[in-house]
PDB file of C-alpha atoms and ligand atoms in Angstrom:
ATOM      1  CA  MET A   1     -27.252  -9.671 -52.469  1.00  0.00           C
ATOM      2  CA  ARG A   2     -30.178  -7.417 -53.428  1.00  0.00           C
ATOM      3  CA  THR A   3     -29.946  -3.622 -52.986  1.00  0.00           C
ATOM      4  CA  THR A   4     -32.660  -1.414 -51.550  1.00  0.00           C
ATOM      5  CA  SER A   5     -33.926  -0.287 -54.939  1.00  0.00           C
ATOM      6  CA  GLU A   6     -33.990  -3.725 -56.290  1.00  0.00           C
ATOM      7  CA  LEU A   7     -36.188  -4.895 -53.498  1.00  0.00           C
ATOM      8  CA  LEU A   8     -38.401  -1.970 -54.010  1.00  0.00           C
ATOM      9  CA  LEU A   9     -38.720  -2.609 -57.646  1.00  0.00           C
ATOM     10  CA  ILE A  10     -39.521  -6.323 -57.016  1.00  0.00           C
ATOM     11  CA  ALA A  11     -42.354  -5.257 -54.573  1.00  0.00           C
ATOM     12  CA  ASP A  12     -43.710  -2.814 -57.138  1.00  0.00           C
ATOM     13  CA  GLN A  13     -43.689  -5.520 -59.936  1.00  0.00           C
ATOM     14  CA  ARG A  14     -45.807  -7.670 -57.727  1.00  0.00           C
ATOM     15  CA  ARG A  15     -48.591  -5.124 -57.184  1.00  0.00           C
ATOM     16  CA  PRO A  16     -51.862  -5.995 -58.918  1.00  0.00           C
ATOM     17  CA  ARG A  17     -51.876  -2.541 -60.392  1.00  0.00           C
ATOM     18  CA  THR A  18     -48.530  -2.811 -61.986  1.00  0.00           C
ATOM     19  CA  GLN A  19     -49.581  -6.125 -63.519  1.00  0.00           C
ATOM     20  CA  GLN A  20     -52.698  -4.458 -65.072  1.00  0.00           C
ATOM     21  CA  LYS A  21     -52.255  -5.024 -68.783  1.00  0.00           C
ATOM     22  CA  ASP A  22     -55.360  -3.175 -69.984  1.00  0.00           C
ATOM     23  CA  ILE A  23     -55.348   0.616 -70.294  1.00  0.00           C
ATOM     24  CA  GLY A  24     -56.339   2.400 -67.079  1.00  0.00           C
ATOM     25  CA  VAL A  25     -57.508   5.933 -66.304  1.00  0.00           C
ATOM     26  CA  SER A  26     -53.860   6.861 -65.328  1.00  0.00           C
ATOM     27  CA  ASP A  27     -52.837   6.102 -68.906  1.00  0.00           C
ATOM     28  CA  LEU A  28     -54.969   9.010 -70.290  1.00  0.00           C
ATOM     29  CA  GLY A  29     -52.808  11.667 -71.677  1.00  0.00           C
ATOM     30  CA  SER A  30     -49.614   9.634 -71.124  1.00  0.00           C
ATOM     31  CA  CYS A  31     -47.463   8.217 -73.958  1.00  0.00           C
ATOM     32  CA  ARG A  32     -49.618   7.495 -76.969  1.00  0.00           C
ATOM     33  CA  ARG A  33     -47.414   4.622 -78.100  1.00  0.00           C
ATOM     34  CA  ARG A  34     -47.543   2.999 -74.741  1.00  0.00           C
ATOM     35  CA  VAL A  35     -51.345   3.055 -74.823  1.00  0.00           C
ATOM     36  CA  GLY A  36     -51.150   1.588 -78.360  1.00  0.00           C
ATOM     37  CA  TYR A  37     -49.137  -1.232 -77.129  1.00  0.00           C
ATOM     38  CA  LYS A  38     -51.561  -1.996 -74.371  1.00  0.00           C
ATOM     39  CA  LEU A  39     -54.505  -1.783 -76.823  1.00  0.00           C
ATOM     40  CA  ALA A  40     -52.797  -4.126 -79.167  1.00  0.00           C
ATOM     41  CA  GLY A  41     -52.207  -6.555 -76.311  1.00  0.00           C
ATOM     42  CA  ALA A  42     -48.493  -6.496 -76.611  1.00  0.00           C
ATOM     43  CA  GLU A  43     -46.547  -8.443 -73.887  1.00  0.00           C
ATOM     44  CA  PRO A  44     -44.584  -6.204 -71.468  1.00  0.00           C
ATOM     45  CA  VAL A  45     -40.786  -6.747 -71.940  1.00  0.00           C
ATOM     46  CA  ASN A  46     -39.578  -4.534 -69.071  1.00  0.00           C
ATOM     47  CA  PRO A  47     -40.444  -5.535 -65.526  1.00  0.00           C
ATOM     48  CA  SER A  48     -38.096  -3.061 -63.940  1.00  0.00           C
ATOM     49  CA  GLY A  49     -40.493  -0.014 -63.361  1.00  0.00           C
ATOM     50  CA  ASN A  50     -38.871   3.017 -61.673  1.00  0.00           C
ATOM     51  CA  ILE A  51     -38.145   4.109 -58.142  1.00  0.00           C
ATOM     52  CA  GLN A  52     -40.108   7.299 -58.487  1.00  0.00           C
ATOM     53  CA  ALA A  53     -43.181   5.382 -59.104  1.00  0.00           C
ATOM     54  CA  VAL A  54     -42.495   3.031 -56.165  1.00  0.00           C
ATOM     55  CA  ILE A  55     -42.132   6.133 -53.874  1.00  0.00           C
ATOM     56  CA  GLY A  56     -45.347   7.383 -55.250  1.00  0.00           C
ATOM     57  CA  SER A  57     -47.141   3.963 -54.585  1.00  0.00           C
ATOM     58  CA  ALA A  58     -45.843   3.934 -51.057  1.00  0.00           C
ATOM     59  CA  ILE A  59     -47.249   7.381 -50.350  1.00  0.00           C
ATOM     60  CA  HIS A  60     -50.572   6.362 -51.721  1.00  0.00           C
ATOM     61  CA  ASP A  61     -50.655   3.159 -49.579  1.00  0.00           C
ATOM     62  CA  MET A  62     -49.778   5.088 -46.486  1.00  0.00           C
ATOM     63  CA  VAL A  63     -52.585   7.629 -47.137  1.00  0.00           C
ATOM     64  CA  ALA A  64     -55.010   4.916 -47.834  1.00  0.00           C
ATOM     65  CA  GLN A  65     -54.039   3.175 -44.489  1.00  0.00           C
ATOM     66  CA  ILE A  66     -54.655   6.215 -42.525  1.00  0.00           C
ATOM     67  CA  MET A  67     -57.814   7.250 -44.351  1.00  0.00           C
ATOM     68  CA  GLU A  68     -59.255   3.840 -43.261  1.00  0.00           C
ATOM     69  CA  LYS A  69     -59.075   5.404 -39.645  1.00  0.00           C
ATOM     70  CA  VAL A  70     -60.035   8.996 -40.324  1.00  0.00           C
ATOM     71  CA  ALA A  71     -62.519   8.789 -43.318  1.00  0.00           C
ATOM     72  CA  GLU A  72     -65.859  10.414 -42.645  1.00  0.00           C
ATOM     73  CA  PRO A  73     -69.059   8.587 -43.577  1.00  0.00           C
ATOM     74  CA  GLY A  74     -69.531   8.410 -47.424  1.00  0.00           C
ATOM     75  CA  ASP A  75     -65.781   9.087 -48.133  1.00  0.00           C
ATOM     76  CA  LEU A  76     -64.158   6.675 -50.643  1.00  0.00           C
ATOM     77  CA  VAL A  77     -60.588   5.643 -50.528  1.00  0.00           C
ATOM     78  CA  GLU A  78     -58.634   3.914 -53.414  1.00  0.00           C
ATOM     79  CA  HIS A  79     -61.963   3.148 -54.945  1.00  0.00           C
ATOM     80  CA  GLU A  80     -62.245   1.243 -58.105  1.00  0.00           C
ATOM     81  CA  VAL A  81     -64.246   2.890 -60.832  1.00  0.00           C
ATOM     82  CA  ARG A  82     -64.899   2.327 -64.595  1.00  0.00           C
ATOM     83  CA  PHE A  83     -65.572   5.020 -67.102  1.00  0.00           C
ATOM     84  CA  ALA A  84     -66.376   4.105 -70.767  1.00  0.00           C
ATOM     85  CA  GLY A  85     -64.920   0.720 -69.989  1.00  0.00           C
ATOM     86  CA  ILE A  86     -61.605   2.102 -68.612  1.00  0.00           C
ATOM     87  CA  LEU A  87     -60.745   0.870 -65.210  1.00  0.00           C
ATOM     88  CA  GLY A  88     -59.200   3.243 -62.625  1.00  0.00           C
ATOM     89  CA  HIS A  89     -58.755   3.606 -58.864  1.00  0.00           C
ATOM     90  CA  LEU A  90     -59.300   7.157 -57.603  1.00  0.00           C
ATOM     91  CA  ASP A  91     -57.357   8.210 -54.539  1.00  0.00           C
ATOM     92  CA  ARG A  92     -60.052   9.843 -52.453  1.00  0.00           C
ATOM     93  CA  PHE A  93     -63.586  11.190 -52.567  1.00  0.00           C
ATOM     94  CA  GLU A  94     -64.627  13.615 -49.759  1.00  0.00           C
ATOM     95  CA  ALA A  95     -68.345  13.142 -49.494  1.00  0.00           C
ATOM     96  CA  SER A  96     -69.046  16.267 -47.456  1.00  0.00           C
ATOM     97  CA  THR A  97     -67.677  18.500 -50.321  1.00  0.00           C
ATOM     98  CA  GLY A  98     -68.287  16.260 -53.387  1.00  0.00           C
ATOM     99  CA  THR A  99     -64.601  16.486 -54.173  1.00  0.00           C
ATOM    100  CA  VAL A 100     -62.397  13.885 -55.896  1.00  0.00           C
ATOM    101  CA  VAL A 101     -58.789  14.162 -54.693  1.00  0.00           C
ATOM    102  CA  ASP A 102     -55.853  12.890 -56.619  1.00  0.00           C
ATOM    103  CA  THR A 103     -52.477  12.761 -55.163  1.00  0.00           C
ATOM    104  CA  LYS A 104     -49.347  13.245 -57.404  1.00  0.00           C
ATOM    105  CA  THR A 105     -45.841  12.955 -56.175  1.00  0.00           C
ATOM    106  CA  THR A 106     -43.242  15.082 -58.070  1.00  0.00           C
ATOM    107  CA  GLY A 107     -39.810  16.594 -57.906  1.00  0.00           C
ATOM    108  CA  SER A 108     -39.529  20.079 -56.479  1.00  0.00           C
ATOM    109  CA  ARG A 109     -38.332  21.606 -59.721  1.00  0.00           C
ATOM    110  CA  TRP A 110     -41.319  20.287 -61.702  1.00  0.00           C
ATOM    111  CA  LEU A 111     -43.493  21.419 -58.796  1.00  0.00           C
ATOM    112  CA  GLU A 112     -42.294  24.994 -59.430  1.00  0.00           C
ATOM    113  CA  HIS A 113     -43.294  24.569 -63.000  1.00  0.00           C
ATOM    114  CA  ILE A 114     -46.780  23.312 -62.071  1.00  0.00           C
ATOM    115  CA  LYS A 115     -47.245  26.258 -59.510  1.00  0.00           C
ATOM    116  CA  LEU A 116     -46.514  28.631 -62.368  1.00  0.00           C
ATOM    117  CA  HIS A 117     -48.195  27.094 -65.326  1.00  0.00           C
ATOM    118  CA  GLY A 118     -50.874  24.767 -63.801  1.00  0.00           C
ATOM    119  CA  PRO A 119     -51.295  20.957 -63.901  1.00  0.00           C
ATOM    120  CA  GLU A 120     -50.335  18.817 -66.929  1.00  0.00           C
ATOM    121  CA  HIS A 121     -53.476  18.153 -69.050  1.00  0.00           C
ATOM    122  CA  ALA A 122     -53.039  14.391 -68.235  1.00  0.00           C
ATOM    123  CA  HIS A 123     -53.503  15.160 -64.495  1.00  0.00           C
ATOM    124  CA  LEU A 124     -56.651  17.214 -65.146  1.00  0.00           C
ATOM    125  CA  TRP A 125     -58.120  14.601 -67.419  1.00  0.00           C
ATOM    126  CA  GLN A 126     -57.480  11.686 -64.933  1.00  0.00           C
ATOM    127  CA  VAL A 127     -59.030  13.400 -61.962  1.00  0.00           C
ATOM    128  CA  SER A 128     -61.931  14.556 -64.073  1.00  0.00           C
ATOM    129  CA  VAL A 129     -62.513  11.135 -65.463  1.00  0.00           C
ATOM    130  CA  TYR A 130     -62.570   9.639 -61.907  1.00  0.00           C
ATOM    131  CA  ALA A 131     -65.174  12.235 -60.937  1.00  0.00           C
ATOM    132  CA  ALA A 132     -67.277  11.505 -64.051  1.00  0.00           C
ATOM    133  CA  ALA A 133     -67.084   7.804 -63.196  1.00  0.00           C
ATOM    134  CA  LEU A 134     -68.453   8.482 -59.836  1.00  0.00           C
ATOM    135  CA  VAL A 135     -71.264  10.659 -61.264  1.00  0.00           C
ATOM    136  CA  THR A 136     -72.312   7.684 -63.485  1.00  0.00           C
ATOM    137  CA  MET A 137     -72.353   5.611 -60.293  1.00  0.00           C
ATOM    138  CA  GLY A 138     -74.862   8.057 -58.572  1.00  0.00           C
ATOM    139  CA  TYR A 139     -72.325   9.860 -56.412  1.00  0.00           C
ATOM    140  CA  ASP A 140     -72.513  13.590 -56.076  1.00  0.00           C
ATOM    141  CA  ALA A 141     -68.992  14.385 -57.377  1.00  0.00           C
ATOM    142  CA  LYS A 142     -68.900  17.944 -58.464  1.00  0.00           C
ATOM    143  CA  ARG A 143     -65.335  19.236 -57.698  1.00  0.00           C
ATOM    144  CA  VAL A 144     -61.832  17.947 -58.343  1.00  0.00           C
ATOM    145  CA  ARG A 145     -58.530  18.759 -56.497  1.00  0.00           C
ATOM    146  CA  ILE A 146     -54.975  17.683 -57.286  1.00  0.00           C
ATOM    147  CA  GLU A 147     -52.589  17.482 -54.419  1.00  0.00           C
ATOM    148  CA  TYR A 148     -48.987  17.497 -55.394  1.00  0.00           C
ATOM    149  CA  LEU A 149     -46.266  16.481 -52.925  1.00  0.00           C
ATOM    150  CA  ALA A 150     -42.611  17.071 -53.707  1.00  0.00           C
ATOM    151  CA  ARG A 151     -40.597  13.954 -52.999  1.00  0.00           C
ATOM    152  CA  ASP A 152     -37.317  15.798 -52.163  1.00  0.00           C
ATOM    153  CA  THR A 153     -38.535  18.859 -50.029  1.00  0.00           C
ATOM    154  CA  GLY A 154     -41.921  17.531 -48.802  1.00  0.00           C
ATOM    155  CA  GLU A 155     -43.667  20.701 -50.038  1.00  0.00           C
ATOM    156  CA  GLU A 156     -47.343  20.277 -50.708  1.00  0.00           C
ATOM    157  CA  TYR A 157     -49.250  22.211 -53.330  1.00  0.00           C
ATOM    158  CA  LEU A 158     -53.058  21.962 -53.659  1.00  0.00           C
ATOM    159  CA  TRP A 159     -54.334  22.791 -57.115  1.00  0.00           C
ATOM    160  CA  PRO A 160     -56.149  24.966 -57.523  1.00  0.00           C
ATOM    161  CA  GLY A 161     -56.425  25.500 -53.741  1.00  0.00           C
ATOM    162  CA  PRO A 162     -58.223  23.697 -50.765  1.00  0.00           C
ATOM    163  CA  ASP A 163     -61.727  23.994 -52.304  1.00  0.00           C
ATOM    164  CA  GLY A 164     -60.749  22.395 -55.506  1.00  0.00           C
ATOM    165  CA  ALA A 165     -62.308  23.310 -58.899  1.00  0.00           C
ATOM    166  CA  PRO A 166     -65.757  22.574 -60.347  1.00  0.00           C
ATOM    167  CA  LEU A 167     -65.701  19.392 -62.501  1.00  0.00           C
ATOM    168  CA  ASN A 168     -65.328  20.465 -66.041  1.00  0.00           C
ATOM    169  CA  PRO A 169     -66.780  18.067 -68.536  1.00  0.00           C
ATOM    170  CA  ARG A 170     -64.604  19.469 -71.231  1.00  0.00           C
ATOM    171  CA  ASN A 171     -61.582  17.620 -69.589  1.00  0.00           C
ATOM    172  CA  VAL A 172     -63.542  14.347 -69.807  1.00  0.00           C
ATOM    173  CA  ARG A 173     -64.410  14.895 -73.486  1.00  0.00           C
ATOM    174  CA  ASP A 174     -60.868  15.873 -74.284  1.00  0.00           C
ATOM    175  CA  ALA A 175     -59.495  12.638 -72.662  1.00  0.00           C
ATOM    176  CA  MET A 176     -61.994  10.450 -74.480  1.00  0.00           C
ATOM    177  CA  GLU A 177     -61.175  12.103 -77.883  1.00  0.00           C
ATOM    178  CA  TRP A 178     -57.453  11.703 -77.246  1.00  0.00           C
ATOM    179  CA  LEU A 179     -58.098   8.037 -76.589  1.00  0.00           C
ATOM    180  CA  GLN A 180     -60.127   7.640 -79.755  1.00  0.00           C
ATOM    181  CA  GLN A 181     -57.348   9.176 -81.740  1.00  0.00           C
ATOM    182  CA  VAL A 182     -54.963   6.617 -80.252  1.00  0.00           C
ATOM    183  CA  ARG A 183     -57.365   3.855 -81.025  1.00  0.00           C
ATOM    184  CA  ASP A 184     -57.889   5.055 -84.663  1.00  0.00           C
ATOM    185  CA  THR A 185     -54.106   5.241 -85.285  1.00  0.00           C
ATOM    186  CA  SER A 186     -52.165   2.156 -86.281  1.00  0.00           C
ATOM    187  CA  LEU A 187     -49.493   1.272 -83.684  1.00  0.00           C
ATOM    188  CA  ASP A 188     -46.500   1.953 -85.897  1.00  0.00           C
ATOM    189  CA  MET A 189     -47.748   5.598 -86.602  1.00  0.00           C
ATOM    190  CA  LEU A 190     -48.233   6.353 -82.905  1.00  0.00           C
ATOM    191  CA  PRO A 191     -45.693   8.811 -81.671  1.00  0.00           C
ATOM    192  CA  ARG A 192     -43.094   7.991 -78.962  1.00  0.00           C
ATOM    193  CA  ASP A 193     -44.036  10.736 -76.613  1.00  0.00           C
ATOM    194  CA  TYR A 194     -40.831  10.446 -74.355  1.00  0.00           C
ATOM    195  CA  ASP A 195     -37.120  10.197 -74.840  1.00  0.00           C
ATOM    196  CA  PRO A 196     -35.447   6.811 -74.586  1.00  0.00           C
ATOM    197  CA  ASP A 197     -33.385   7.856 -71.554  1.00  0.00           C
ATOM    198  CA  SER A 198     -36.304   9.570 -69.766  1.00  0.00           C
ATOM    199  CA  VAL A 199     -37.627   8.186 -66.496  1.00  0.00           C
ATOM    200  CA  PHE A 200     -40.801   7.315 -68.313  1.00  0.00           C
ATOM    201  CA  CYS A 201     -39.292   5.100 -70.963  1.00  0.00           C
ATOM    202  CA  LEU A 202     -36.765   3.486 -68.509  1.00  0.00           C
ATOM    203  CA  GLY A 203     -39.819   2.469 -66.428  1.00  0.00           C
ATOM    204  CA  CYS A 204     -42.091   1.697 -69.280  1.00  0.00           C
ATOM    205  CA  PRO A 205     -43.218  -1.934 -69.801  1.00  0.00           C
ATOM    206  CA  PHE A 206     -42.411  -1.668 -73.483  1.00  0.00           C
ATOM    207  CA  GLY A 207     -39.118   0.316 -72.946  1.00  0.00           C
ATOM    208  CA  GLY A 208     -36.412  -0.068 -70.369  1.00  0.00           C
ATOM    209  CA  PRO A 209     -32.642   0.257 -70.179  1.00  0.00           C
ATOM    210  CA  ASP A 210     -32.133  -1.585 -73.477  1.00  0.00           C
ATOM    211  CA  GLY A 211     -34.945   0.309 -75.247  1.00  0.00           C
ATOM    212  CA  GLY A 212     -37.374  -2.628 -75.335  1.00  0.00           C
ATOM    213  CA  ILE A 213     -39.669  -3.291 -78.082  1.00  0.00           C
ATOM    214  CA  CYS A 214     -40.331   0.426 -78.568  1.00  0.00           C
ATOM    215  CA  TRP A 215     -36.822   1.601 -79.366  1.00  0.00           C
ATOM    216  CA  GLU A 216     -35.567  -1.695 -80.868  1.00  0.00           C
ATOM    217  CA  GLY A 217     -34.116  -1.739 -84.340  1.00  0.00           C
ATOM    218  CA  HIS A 218     -32.220   1.548 -83.987  1.00  0.00           C
ATOM    219  CA  VAL A 219     -28.862   1.864 -85.864  1.00  0.00           C
ATOM    220  CA  PRO A 220     -26.304  -0.248 -83.884  1.00  0.00           C
ATOM    221  CA  GLU A 221     -23.892   1.927 -81.694  1.00  0.00           C
ATOM    222  CA  ARG A 222     -25.979   4.981 -82.449  1.00  0.00           C
ATOM    223  CA  ASP A 223     -28.512   7.143 -80.646  1.00  0.00           C
ATOM    224  CA  ARG A 224     -31.682   5.106 -79.964  1.00  0.00           C
ATOM    225  CA  ARG A 225     -33.629   7.826 -81.617  1.00  0.00           C
ATOM    226  CA  SER A 226     -32.057   6.741 -84.844  1.00  0.00           C
ATOM    227  CA  VAL A 227     -35.108   4.334 -85.106  1.00  0.00           C
ATOM    228  CA  LEU A 228     -37.066   7.396 -85.871  1.00  0.00           C
ATOM    229  CA  TYR A 229     -35.049   7.914 -89.032  1.00  0.00           C
ATOM    230  CA  LEU A 230     -35.490   4.140 -89.901  1.00  0.00           C
ATOM    231  CA  ASP A 231     -39.304   4.703 -89.493  1.00  0.00           C
ATOM    232  CA  ASP A 232     -39.154   7.668 -91.850  1.00  0.00           C
ATOM    233  CA  PRO A 233     -36.003   7.612 -93.822  1.00  0.00           C
ATOM    234  CA  ASN A 234     -36.186  11.098 -95.195  1.00  0.00           C
ATOM    235  CA  ALA A 235     -33.083  12.941 -94.462  1.00  0.00           C
ATOM    236  CA  GLN A 236     -34.286  16.250 -96.023  1.00  0.00           C
ATOM    237  CA  LYS A 237     -37.273  16.297 -93.798  1.00  0.00           C
ATOM    238  CA  TRP A 238     -35.289  15.779 -90.637  1.00  0.00           C
ATOM    239  CA  ALA A 239     -32.709  18.312 -91.713  1.00  0.00           C
ATOM    240  CA  ASP A 240     -35.360  20.775 -92.386  1.00  0.00           C
ATOM    241  CA  GLU A 241     -36.940  20.124 -89.009  1.00  0.00           C
ATOM    242  CA  LEU A 242     -33.579  20.661 -87.220  1.00  0.00           C
ATOM    243  CA  PHE A 243     -32.931  23.877 -89.208  1.00  0.00           C
ATOM    244  CA  ASP A 244     -36.367  25.160 -88.471  1.00  0.00           C
ATOM    245  CA  LEU A 245     -36.158  24.342 -84.774  1.00  0.00           C
ATOM    246  CA  ARG A 246     -32.621  26.100 -84.425  1.00  0.00           C
ATOM    247  CA  LYS A 247     -34.075  29.163 -86.021  1.00  0.00           C
ATOM    248  CA  GLN A 248     -37.027  29.215 -83.808  1.00  0.00           C
ATOM    249  CA  ILE A 249     -34.771  28.903 -80.675  1.00  0.00           C
ATOM    250  CA  LYS A 250     -32.537  31.656 -81.880  1.00  0.00           C
ATOM    251  CA  ASP A 251     -35.590  33.889 -82.577  1.00  0.00           C
ATOM    252  CA  LEU A 252     -37.018  33.057 -79.166  1.00  0.00           C
ATOM    253  CA  GLN A 253     -33.753  33.734 -77.430  1.00  0.00           C
ATOM    254  CA  ASP A 254     -33.517  37.120 -79.148  1.00  0.00           C
ATOM    255  CA  LYS A 255     -37.173  37.952 -78.074  1.00  0.00           C
ATOM    256  CA  GLU A 256     -36.421  36.764 -74.529  1.00  0.00           C
ATOM    257  CA  LYS A 257     -33.318  39.132 -74.302  1.00  0.00           C
ATOM    258  CA  ARG A 258     -35.492  41.916 -75.583  1.00  0.00           C
ATOM    259  CA  ALA A 259     -38.236  41.452 -72.875  1.00  0.00           C
ATOM    260  CA  LYS A 260     -35.727  41.016 -70.135  1.00  0.00           C
ATOM    261  CA  GLY A 261     -33.832  44.144 -71.315  1.00  0.00           C
ATOM    262  CA  ALA A 262     -37.093  46.134 -71.305  1.00  0.00           C
ATOM    263  CA  LEU A 263     -37.932  44.991 -67.753  1.00  0.00           C
ATOM    264  CA  ASP A 264     -34.598  46.064 -66.532  1.00  0.00           C
ATOM    265  CA  ALA A 265     -36.161  49.514 -66.433  1.00  0.00           C
ATOM    266  CA  ILE A 266     -38.224  48.512 -63.274  1.00  0.00           C
ATOM    267  CA  ARG A 267     -35.583  46.436 -61.475  1.00  0.00           C
ATOM    268  CA  PRO A 268     -35.103  47.581 -57.850  1.00  0.00           C
ATOM    269  CA  GLU A 269     -31.505  48.664 -57.189  1.00  0.00           C
ATOM    270  CA  MET A 270     -30.830  45.740 -54.926  1.00  0.00           C
ATOM    271  CA  GLY A 271     -33.130  43.262 -56.711  1.00  0.00           C
ATOM    272  CA  GLY A 272     -36.365  41.878 -55.234  1.00  0.00           C
ATOM    273  CA  HIS A 273     -39.999  41.122 -56.147  1.00  0.00           C
ATOM    274  CA  VAL A 274     -41.902  43.521 -58.575  1.00  0.00           C
ATOM    275  CA  ARG A 275     -45.555  43.180 -59.404  1.00  0.00           C
ATOM    276  CA  CYS A 276     -46.110  43.348 -63.215  1.00  0.00           C
ATOM    277  CA  GLY A 277     -49.800  43.299 -63.965  1.00  0.00           C
ATOM    278  CA  ASN A 278     -51.039  39.850 -63.007  1.00  0.00           C
ATOM    279  CA  LYS A 279     -47.405  38.313 -62.569  1.00  0.00           C
ATOM    280  CA  THR A 280     -44.667  38.880 -60.062  1.00  0.00           C
ATOM    281  CA  ILE A 281     -41.036  38.979 -61.087  1.00  0.00           C
ATOM    282  CA  ASP A 282     -38.131  38.196 -58.693  1.00  0.00           C
ATOM    283  CA  PHE A 283     -35.043  40.034 -59.869  1.00  0.00           C
ATOM    284  CA  ARG A 284     -32.208  37.989 -58.432  1.00  0.00           C
ATOM    285  CA  ARG A 285     -28.589  39.227 -58.198  1.00  0.00           C
ATOM    286  CA  ASN A 286     -25.950  36.860 -59.782  1.00  0.00           C
ATOM    287  CA  PRO A 287     -23.738  35.720 -56.830  1.00  0.00           C
ATOM    288  CA  LYS A 288     -20.740  35.433 -59.149  1.00  0.00           C
ATOM    289  CA  ASP A 289     -21.311  38.705 -60.966  1.00  0.00           C
ATOM    290  CA  PRO A 290     -23.248  41.186 -58.783  1.00  0.00           C
ATOM    291  CA  THR A 291     -23.799  43.558 -61.822  1.00  0.00           C
ATOM    292  CA  LYS A 292     -26.074  41.091 -63.415  1.00  0.00           C
ATOM    293  CA  PHE A 293     -29.563  39.918 -62.415  1.00  0.00           C
ATOM    294  CA  SER A 294     -31.753  36.994 -63.345  1.00  0.00           C
ATOM    295  CA  LEU A 295     -35.446  37.203 -63.679  1.00  0.00           C
ATOM    296  CA  TYR A 296     -37.709  34.462 -62.262  1.00  0.00           C
ATOM    297  CA  PHE A 297     -41.499  34.388 -62.282  1.00  0.00           C
ATOM    298  CA  VAL A 298     -42.863  33.919 -58.651  1.00  0.00           C
ATOM    299  CA  ALA A 299     -44.986  30.888 -58.421  1.00  0.00           C
ATOM    300  CA  GLY A 300     -48.372  31.847 -56.984  1.00  0.00           C
ATOM    301  CA  GLY A 301     -47.643  35.401 -57.914  1.00  0.00           C
ATOM    302  CA  GLU A 302     -50.152  35.472 -60.740  1.00  0.00           C
ATOM    303  CA  SER A 303     -53.716  36.865 -60.269  1.00  0.00           C
TER     304      SER A 303
HETATM  305  S1  LIG B 401     -40.656   3.302 -74.139  1.00  0.00           S
HETATM  306 FE1  LIG B 401     -41.172   5.523 -73.920  1.00  0.00          FE
HETATM  307  S2  LIG B 401     -41.821   6.273 -76.022  1.00  0.00           S
HETATM  308 FE2  LIG B 401     -41.889   3.922 -75.927  1.00  0.00          FE
HETATM  309  S3  LIG B 401     -43.989   3.463 -75.354  1.00  0.00           S
HETATM  310 FE3  LIG B 401     -42.760   3.548 -73.509  1.00  0.00          FE
HETATM  311  S4  LIG B 401     -43.021   5.532 -72.655  1.00  0.00           S
HETATM  312 FE4  LIG B 401     -43.754   5.580 -74.856  1.00  0.00          FE
END
């Protein structure tokens, strides 16, 4: 018997893009150690992938299918590009506006974060590198747009808006500098940028449920992160780091309390939205204790 998720993962493993061993544009800004393994030609040990990626791939496939029917002259769909020798497949290029469009699927909670704080640098780098690659091929690519789609709610968010943003060469330069730093660092010195139980590590070709080659060698029966200690067996250093972090957390919590207390001065009696300069705060009454309010920043409420 095979379950639905098992079948989906098998289908994903057979996709040419999943089998691509060289680094690709979508690796820019991701885990530095994963890119290091690819550059070193390490053999993948975890074929499993993850369901979130499969859902994302299926959405890309459906968009590509419909675009074949509705694309306008000059538009590009799932187009292969190369920039500085790095292979990539851009999602869409709208010829009429000169805009490269990248679709990203996400969870609704992370989407709220993106709406408040903007796209992750990796997303900006990737869409910018796709646009730069098109420019080198003679296309008039001058704008970029990232379309986020929440898997659980279906909400769509266009960054920075329907017209996109001008292509910023700084993003391309930053991505290339990041890659050069990874190239210049020996593999065993490259940081593991995600946690072993994160969806990234569980679906990583060099990680997986058993930790793969990335987390192997940890202390038996202990946290996988114990491999970090074996890499750098300096108990004083780790203890100092924990001590300093706890102090910073305490200081930040105190500062948060202070700012929230100050803002209580402008809380509407029954709660609600209040404009604070270029931000909007939502004062929400606690359903369990109506005398208490929580403060939330309203996504899209900045100006
Ligand atoms: S397992 Fe995690 S930390 Fe290790 S290379 Fe993969 S994504 Fe990076």
